CSV table of C-alpha atoms in Angstrom, one decimal:
chain,number,residue,atom,x,y,z
A,66,MET,CA,12.3,16.4,-4.7
A,67,LYS,CA,9.6,14.3,-2.2
A,68,ILE,CA,8.2,10.9,-3.9
A,69,ASP,CA,5.3,10.4,-2.6
A,70,LEU,CA,4.7,6.5,-2.6
A,71,HIS,CA,1.5,6.4,-0.9
A,72,CYS,CA,-1.0,8.2,-2.7
A,73,HIS,CA,-4.6,6.9,-3.9
A,74,TYR,CA,-6.2,7.5,-7.4
A,75,PHE,CA,-9.5,6.3,-8.0
A,76,ALA,CA,-10.4,5.1,-11.1
A,77,GLU,CA,-14.1,5.4,-12.3
A,78,GLU,CA,-14.4,2.1,-13.4
A,79,PHE,CA,-13.9,1.0,-9.9
A,80,ILE,CA,-15.8,2.6,-7.9
A,81,THR,CA,-19.1,2.1,-10.4
A,82,TYR,CA,-18.0,-2.5,-10.0
A,83,ARG,CA,-17.3,-2.0,-6.0
A,84,GLN,CA,-20.7,0.1,-5.2
A,85,LYS,CA,-22.6,-3.0,-6.8
A,86,MET,CA,-21.5,-5.0,-3.9
A,87,ASP,CA,-21.4,-2.8,-1.1
A,88,SER,CA,-23.8,0.4,-0.8
A,89,ARG,CA,-21.3,2.3,1.2
A,90,PHE,CA,-18.9,3.3,-1.8
A,91,GLN,CA,-20.3,5.2,-4.1
A,92,LEU,CA,-20.7,7.3,-7.3
A,93,ILE,CA,-21.9,10.8,-7.0
A,94,THR,CA,-22.7,13.5,-8.4
A,95,ASP,CA,-22.3,17.4,-7.1
A,96,ALA,CA,-24.9,20.4,-6.9
A,97,GLN,CA,-22.7,21.8,-9.9
A,98,GLY,CA,-22.9,19.0,-12.0
A,99,ARG,CA,-19.6,17.1,-11.2
A,100,LYS,CA,-18.3,13.3,-10.2
A,101,GLY,CA,-17.2,11.6,-7.5
A,102,TRP,CA,-17.1,9.5,-5.3
A,103,SER,CA,-18.2,8.4,-0.6
A,104,PHE,CA,-17.5,6.2,1.0
A,105,ARG,CA,-17.9,5.8,4.7
A,106,GLY,CA,-19.5,9.5,4.7
A,107,SER,CA,-16.4,11.1,3.1
A,108,ALA,CA,-17.4,12.4,-0.1
A,109,PHE,CA,-14.4,12.8,-3.0
A,110,PRO,CA,-14.5,14.1,-6.3
A,111,LEU,CA,-13.1,12.8,-9.1
A,112,LEU,CA,-10.3,15.1,-10.1
A,113,THR,CA,-9.4,15.6,-13.3
A,114,PRO,CA,-5.0,14.8,-13.7
A,115,GLU,CA,-4.3,18.9,-13.8
A,116,GLU,CA,-6.9,19.2,-10.7
A,117,ARG,CA,-4.3,16.5,-8.9
A,118,LEU,CA,-1.5,18.0,-9.8
A,119,ALA,CA,-3.1,21.4,-8.3
A,120,GLU,CA,-3.0,19.1,-5.0
A,121,MET,CA,0.3,18.6,-5.4
A,122,ASP,CA,1.8,22.0,-6.6
A,123,SER,CA,-0.7,23.2,-2.4
A,124,MET,CA,1.1,20.1,-0.6
A,125,GLY,CA,4.7,20.0,-1.8
A,126,VAL,CA,4.6,17.1,-3.6
A,127,ASP,CA,6.9,15.8,-6.2
A,128,VAL,CA,5.7,12.8,-7.7
A,129,GLU,CA,3.2,10.8,-6.5
A,130,VAL,CA,2.9,7.2,-6.7
A,131,LEU,CA,-0.7,6.5,-7.9
A,132,SER,CA,-2.2,3.0,-6.4
A,133,MET,CA,-5.7,1.9,-5.7
A,134,PRO,CA,-6.4,0.5,-2.9
A,135,SER,CA,-8.4,-2.3,-1.7
A,136,THR,CA,-9.8,-3.3,-4.4
A,137,ASN,CA,-8.4,-6.9,-3.6
A,138,ASP,CA,-12.0,-6.7,-1.0
A,139,VAL,CA,-13.9,-7.5,-3.9
A,140,LEU,CA,-12.3,-7.7,-7.6
A,141,GLY,CA,-13.5,-11.5,-8.1
A,142,PRO,CA,-11.8,-14.0,-10.3
A,143,ASP,CA,-14.5,-13.6,-13.1
A,144,PRO,CA,-14.2,-12.3,-16.3
A,145,GLU,CA,-16.0,-8.3,-15.2
A,146,GLY,CA,-13.6,-8.5,-12.1
A,147,ILE,CA,-10.9,-8.9,-14.1
A,148,ALA,CA,-11.8,-6.6,-16.9
A,149,VAL,CA,-12.0,-3.7,-13.8
A,150,ALA,CA,-8.6,-4.8,-12.7
A,151,ARG,CA,-7.2,-4.1,-16.2
A,152,ALA,CA,-9.2,-0.7,-16.6
A,153,CYS,CA,-7.7,1.0,-13.4
A,154,ASN,CA,-4.1,0.1,-15.1
A,155,ASP,CA,-5.1,1.9,-18.2
A,156,VAL,CA,-6.4,5.3,-15.7
A,157,LEU,CA,-3.6,5.5,-13.8
A,158,ALA,CA,-0.6,4.5,-16.4
A,159,GLY,CA,-2.3,6.4,-18.6
A,160,MET,CA,-1.7,9.5,-16.2
A,161,ALA,CA,2.5,8.6,-15.7
A,162,LYS,CA,2.1,8.5,-19.6
A,163,THR,CA,0.3,12.1,-19.8
A,164,TYR,CA,2.6,13.4,-17.0
A,165,PRO,CA,5.9,10.8,-16.6
A,166,GLU,CA,7.8,13.9,-14.0
A,167,ARG,CA,5.1,14.1,-11.9
A,168,PHE,CA,3.3,10.8,-11.6
A,169,LYS,CA,3.9,7.1,-11.5
A,170,SER,CA,2.5,4.4,-10.6
A,171,LEU,CA,1.1,0.7,-9.2
A,172,ALA,CA,-0.5,-1.9,-11.1
A,173,VAL,CA,-4.2,-2.8,-9.6
A,174,ILE,CA,-4.0,-7.1,-9.9
A,175,PRO,CA,-6.7,-9.1,-9.4
A,176,LEU,CA,-4.9,-11.9,-8.2
A,177,GLU,CA,-8.0,-14.5,-7.0
A,178,ASN,CA,-7.4,-15.5,-10.7
A,179,VAL,CA,-3.9,-16.0,-9.9
A,180,ASP,CA,-3.9,-17.0,-14.2
A,181,ALA,CA,-4.9,-13.7,-15.1
A,182,ALA,CA,-2.7,-11.4,-12.5
A,183,ILE,CA,0.6,-13.2,-13.3
A,184,LYS,CA,-1.2,-12.4,-17.4
A,185,GLU,CA,-2.3,-8.7,-16.7
A,186,LEU,CA,0.8,-8.3,-14.1
A,187,GLY,CA,3.1,-8.6,-17.6
A,188,ARG,CA,1.2,-6.4,-19.4
A,189,ALA,CA,1.3,-4.1,-16.3
A,190,ILE,CA,4.6,-3.5,-16.8
A,191,ASP,CA,6.6,-4.4,-19.9
A,192,GLU,CA,3.1,-2.7,-22.1
A,193,LEU,CA,2.0,0.3,-19.5
A,194,GLY,CA,5.0,1.2,-17.8
A,195,MET,CA,4.0,0.6,-14.9
A,196,ASN,CA,5.8,0.3,-11.6
A,197,GLY,CA,4.8,-1.5,-8.9
A,198,VAL,CA,2.7,-3.3,-7.8
A,199,CYS,CA,-0.2,-2.9,-4.9
A,200,ILE,CA,-2.6,-5.7,-3.4
A,201,GLY,CA,-4.0,-5.6,0.1
A,202,SER,CA,-4.0,-7.5,3.1
A,203,ASN,CA,-6.2,-10.0,1.8
A,204,ILE,CA,-7.9,-11.0,-1.2
A,205,ARG,CA,-11.4,-11.0,-0.5
A,206,GLY,CA,-11.0,-13.0,2.7
A,207,LYS,CA,-8.5,-15.3,1.6
A,208,VAL,CA,-4.6,-14.7,3.7
A,209,LEU,CA,-2.0,-14.0,1.4
A,210,ASN,CA,0.2,-16.7,2.4
A,211,SER,CA,-2.6,-19.2,0.6
A,212,PRO,CA,-0.4,-21.7,-2.1
A,213,GLU,CA,-2.5,-20.7,-4.7
A,214,PHE,CA,-1.4,-17.3,-4.2
A,215,MET,CA,3.1,-18.7,-4.6
A,216,PRO,CA,3.4,-18.4,-8.7
A,217,PHE,CA,2.5,-15.1,-8.8
A,218,TYR,CA,5.2,-13.7,-6.0
A,219,GLU,CA,7.2,-16.2,-7.9
A,220,GLU,CA,6.8,-13.7,-10.8
A,221,MET,CA,7.1,-11.0,-8.9
A,222,ASP,CA,10.4,-12.3,-7.4
A,223,ARG,CA,11.9,-13.4,-10.7
A,224,ARG,CA,11.3,-9.5,-12.2
A,225,GLY,CA,12.1,-8.0,-8.5
A,226,LEU,CA,9.4,-6.1,-8.5
A,227,THR,CA,7.4,-4.1,-5.7
A,228,LEU,CA,4.9,-4.9,-3.8
A,229,VAL,CA,3.0,-2.7,-1.8
A,230,LEU,CA,0.9,-4.3,0.6
A,231,HIS,CA,-2.1,-2.4,1.7
A,232,PRO,CA,-4.6,-3.2,4.0
A,233,GLY,CA,-8.6,-4.1,3.3
A,234,GLU,CA,-11.7,-5.4,5.2
A,235,PRO,CA,-9.8,-6.8,8.3
A,236,ALA,CA,-10.2,-10.0,9.6
A,237,GLY,CA,-13.0,-9.7,12.9
A,238,LYS,CA,-14.3,-6.6,10.8
A,239,GLU,CA,-17.9,-8.2,12.8
A,240,VAL,CA,-16.6,-6.1,16.1
A,241,MET,CA,-15.3,-3.2,14.7
A,242,GLY,CA,-18.4,-1.2,12.8
A,243,GLU,CA,-18.7,0.2,15.8
A,244,PHE,CA,-16.8,4.2,16.7
A,245,ASN,CA,-14.9,3.5,13.4
A,246,LEU,CA,-13.0,1.6,14.2
A,247,ILE,CA,-11.8,-0.7,10.9
A,248,PRO,CA,-9.7,2.1,9.5
A,249,LEU,CA,-8.3,3.5,12.7
A,250,VAL,CA,-7.9,-0.1,14.6
A,251,GLY,CA,-8.8,-3.0,12.0
A,252,TYR,CA,-6.4,-0.7,9.3
A,253,PRO,CA,-3.1,-1.4,11.3
A,254,PHE,CA,-3.6,-4.3,13.2
A,255,GLU,CA,-4.7,-5.5,10.0
A,256,THR,CA,-1.1,-5.1,8.4
A,257,THR,CA,1.5,-6.6,10.9
A,258,LEU,CA,-1.5,-9.1,11.0
A,259,ALA,CA,-0.8,-10.1,7.0
A,260,ALA,CA,3.3,-9.4,6.7
A,261,VAL,CA,4.3,-11.6,10.2
A,262,ARG,CA,2.0,-14.3,8.2
A,263,MET,CA,3.4,-14.3,5.2
A,264,THR,CA,6.5,-13.6,6.8
A,265,PHE,CA,6.5,-17.3,9.0
A,266,SER,CA,4.8,-18.9,5.6
A,267,GLY,CA,8.5,-18.9,4.4
A,268,ILE,CA,7.9,-16.3,1.4
A,269,PHE,CA,10.2,-13.9,2.1
A,270,GLU,CA,13.1,-16.5,2.0
A,271,LYS,CA,12.0,-18.5,-0.9
A,272,TYR,CA,11.5,-14.6,-2.8
A,273,PRO,CA,14.5,-12.7,-1.5
A,274,ASN,CA,13.5,-10.6,-5.0
A,275,MET,CA,10.3,-9.1,-4.0
A,276,LYS,CA,10.4,-6.5,-1.8
A,277,LEU,CA,7.8,-5.3,0.3
A,278,VAL,CA,6.5,-1.8,1.1
A,279,LEU,CA,3.7,-1.4,4.6
A,280,PRO,CA,1.7,1.7,4.9
A,281,HIS,CA,1.0,3.3,8.4
A,282,LEU,CA,4.5,2.4,9.3
A,283,GLY,CA,3.8,-1.0,9.6
A,284,GLY,CA,1.3,-0.5,11.4
A,285,ALA,CA,2.5,-2.2,15.2
A,286,LEU,CA,4.5,-4.3,13.3
A,287,PRO,CA,8.6,-2.1,14.7
A,288,TYR,CA,6.7,-1.7,18.1
A,289,LEU,CA,6.6,-5.8,18.2
A,290,PHE,CA,10.2,-7.3,16.8
A,291,HIS,CA,11.6,-8.5,19.3
A,292,ARG,CA,7.5,-10.2,20.7
A,293,ILE,CA,7.1,-11.6,17.5
A,294,ASP,CA,11.8,-13.2,18.2
A,295,TYR,CA,10.3,-14.9,20.7
A,296,GLY,CA,7.3,-17.2,19.0
A,297,TYR,CA,10.2,-18.2,16.6
A,298,THR,CA,12.8,-19.3,19.8
A,299,GLU,CA,10.7,-20.2,21.4
A,300,LYS,CA,6.9,-21.5,20.4
A,301,PRO,CA,6.8,-24.7,18.5
A,302,GLY,CA,5.0,-24.3,15.6
A,303,THR,CA,5.7,-21.0,14.7
A,304,GLY,CA,9.2,-20.7,13.3
A,305,GLU,CA,9.7,-24.3,11.2
A,306,LEU,CA,9.1,-22.7,7.5
A,307,ILE,CA,12.1,-20.2,8.2
A,308,SER,CA,16.0,-20.3,8.6
A,309,LYS,CA,16.2,-17.4,11.0
A,310,PRO,CA,14.4,-14.6,13.4
A,311,PRO,CA,11.5,-13.2,12.0
A,312,SER,CA,13.0,-9.7,12.9
A,313,GLU,CA,15.9,-10.7,9.9
A,314,PHE,CA,12.9,-11.0,7.2
A,315,PHE,CA,11.3,-7.5,8.7
A,316,LYS,CA,14.6,-5.1,8.7
A,317,HIS,CA,13.9,-5.6,4.8
A,318,PHE,CA,10.9,-4.2,4.4
A,319,TYR,CA,10.1,-0.8,3.6
A,320,TYR,CA,8.0,1.6,5.8
A,321,ASP,CA,5.7,4.4,4.8
A,322,THR,CA,4.7,7.2,6.6
A,323,ALA,CA,1.4,8.4,6.0
A,324,ILE,CA,-0.6,8.7,8.9
A,325,ALA,CA,2.4,8.2,11.3
A,326,TYR,CA,3.2,11.1,12.1
A,327,HIS,CA,3.6,10.4,15.6
A,328,GLN,CA,7.2,11.6,16.6
A,329,PRO,CA,7.3,8.7,19.2
A,330,MET,CA,5.4,5.8,16.8
A,331,LEU,CA,9.0,7.6,14.2
A,332,LYS,CA,11.4,7.4,16.5
A,333,CYS,CA,10.2,3.8,17.0
A,334,SER,CA,11.3,3.0,13.0
A,335,TYR,CA,13.8,4.9,13.2
A,336,ASP,CA,15.6,3.5,15.8
A,337,THR,CA,14.8,-0.6,14.8
A,338,VAL,CA,15.0,-0.5,10.9
A,339,GLY,CA,16.8,2.6,10.5
A,340,ALA,CA,16.2,5.9,7.4
A,341,ASP,CA,17.1,3.4,4.9
A,342,GLN,CA,14.0,1.4,5.2
A,343,ILE,CA,11.4,4.6,5.5
A,344,VAL,CA,9.3,6.0,2.3
A,345,PHE,CA,7.5,9.4,2.6
A,346,GLY,CA,3.8,8.9,2.2
A,347,THR,CA,1.2,10.1,2.5
A,348,ASP,CA,-2.3,9.0,2.3
A,349,HIS,CA,-3.9,11.8,-0.6
A,350,PRO,CA,-6.7,11.8,-0.6
A,351,PHE,CA,-7.7,11.0,2.4
A,352,GLY,CA,-7.5,13.6,5.4
A,353,LEU,CA,-7.8,16.7,3.6
A,354,LYS,CA,-9.8,18.1,6.9
A,355,THR,CA,-7.1,16.3,8.7
A,356,GLY,CA,-4.0,17.9,6.8
A,357,PHE,CA,-2.4,14.1,6.4
A,358,ALA,CA,0.0,14.9,4.4
A,359,ALA,CA,1.0,18.3,5.9
A,360,LYS,CA,1.9,17.0,8.8
A,361,SER,CA,3.1,14.1,7.6
A,362,ILE,CA,6.0,16.7,6.0
A,363,ASP,CA,6.3,18.2,9.1
A,364,ALA,CA,6.9,15.2,10.9
A,365,ILE,CA,9.8,14.5,8.9
A,366,GLU,CA,11.3,18.3,9.0
A,367,LYS,CA,10.7,17.0,13.0
A,368,PHE,CA,12.5,14.6,13.4
A,369,PRO,CA,16.4,14.9,14.0
A,370,PHE,CA,17.5,13.0,10.8
A,371,THR,CA,20.4,14.2,9.1
A,372,PRO,CA,20.3,15.9,5.7
A,373,GLU,CA,21.5,12.5,3.6
A,374,GLU,CA,18.8,10.2,5.6
A,375,ARG,CA,16.3,13.3,4.8
A,376,GLU,CA,16.5,12.6,1.2
A,377,LYS,CA,17.0,8.6,1.2
A,378,VAL,CA,13.5,9.0,2.7
A,379,TYR,CA,11.7,11.7,0.7
A,380,CYS,CA,13.0,10.6,-2.4
A,381,THR,CA,16.2,8.2,-2.7
A,382,ASN,CA,14.6,5.1,-1.0
A,383,THR,CA,11.3,5.0,-3.1
A,384,GLN,CA,13.4,5.5,-6.3
A,385,LYS,CA,15.5,2.2,-5.9
A,386,LEU,CA,12.2,1.1,-5.2
A,387,LEU,CA,10.8,1.7,-8.5
A,388,VAL,CA,10.8,-0.3,-11.9
A,389,ASN,CA,11.1,1.4,-15.3
């Protein structure tokens, strides 16, 4: 069985909300009258669940864990932002309820309003039966170790939930407009920066029951393990909030294979954290022209995993991460 932990489904309510503040994001209608959405010059149809299932079957994917990326770039703390988060969760959870053997879902959380975030977390998990949470790597520019977010992490820890940390608009994006560098370079380093910042701030020491998933094999994190440990041991003002080297926390994160089919990259991650911490992801529906899903599967098939390790990557590691 192949469970895709990194794939996206956009609710129309979110597209409508986001295009108010970002002209690059548009709700569109094609010549046949079908609704869709566009972003940075790429267009995608708003598929029905049945159409989405057909795509999954064509890719050889058995289960998709649906999420909405980068919602925290734009979801405000106001009633409208909170309402949009709720509407998105209703859509994602509704698909999983209709097709429980094929879809799981990760909750959208309006984290800038922490009280509302904790309330929506409870509704998403307890009432809607969602399986974890996906947030952005920053919350409308606020770093994830901001003190105001700690009650949310405390609740995530109390429930033993999984947090998927999806890259959003990166720090320094003003120098990345040329050559489409935000997704190509900014996203993986934004993931790396957010994970390291959270670790040094002591979040994973204080809340050890909250599990973290990093997309794209963790950005640059596996490559930088020892360099970051060097800061802990030799740079004053770096590691005072944690009791052990940061790599000891990094080894317990999970790393997905979306857009990470370069064999040396996969080998670096495998040699650094092992098959127990790698999970299958495709970034679907992004990369349809490039064939992200097929290339992710091909990379896993070609890598010298044992059969037991390959099953962990495709399926059992992810099963352990999902509640409900």
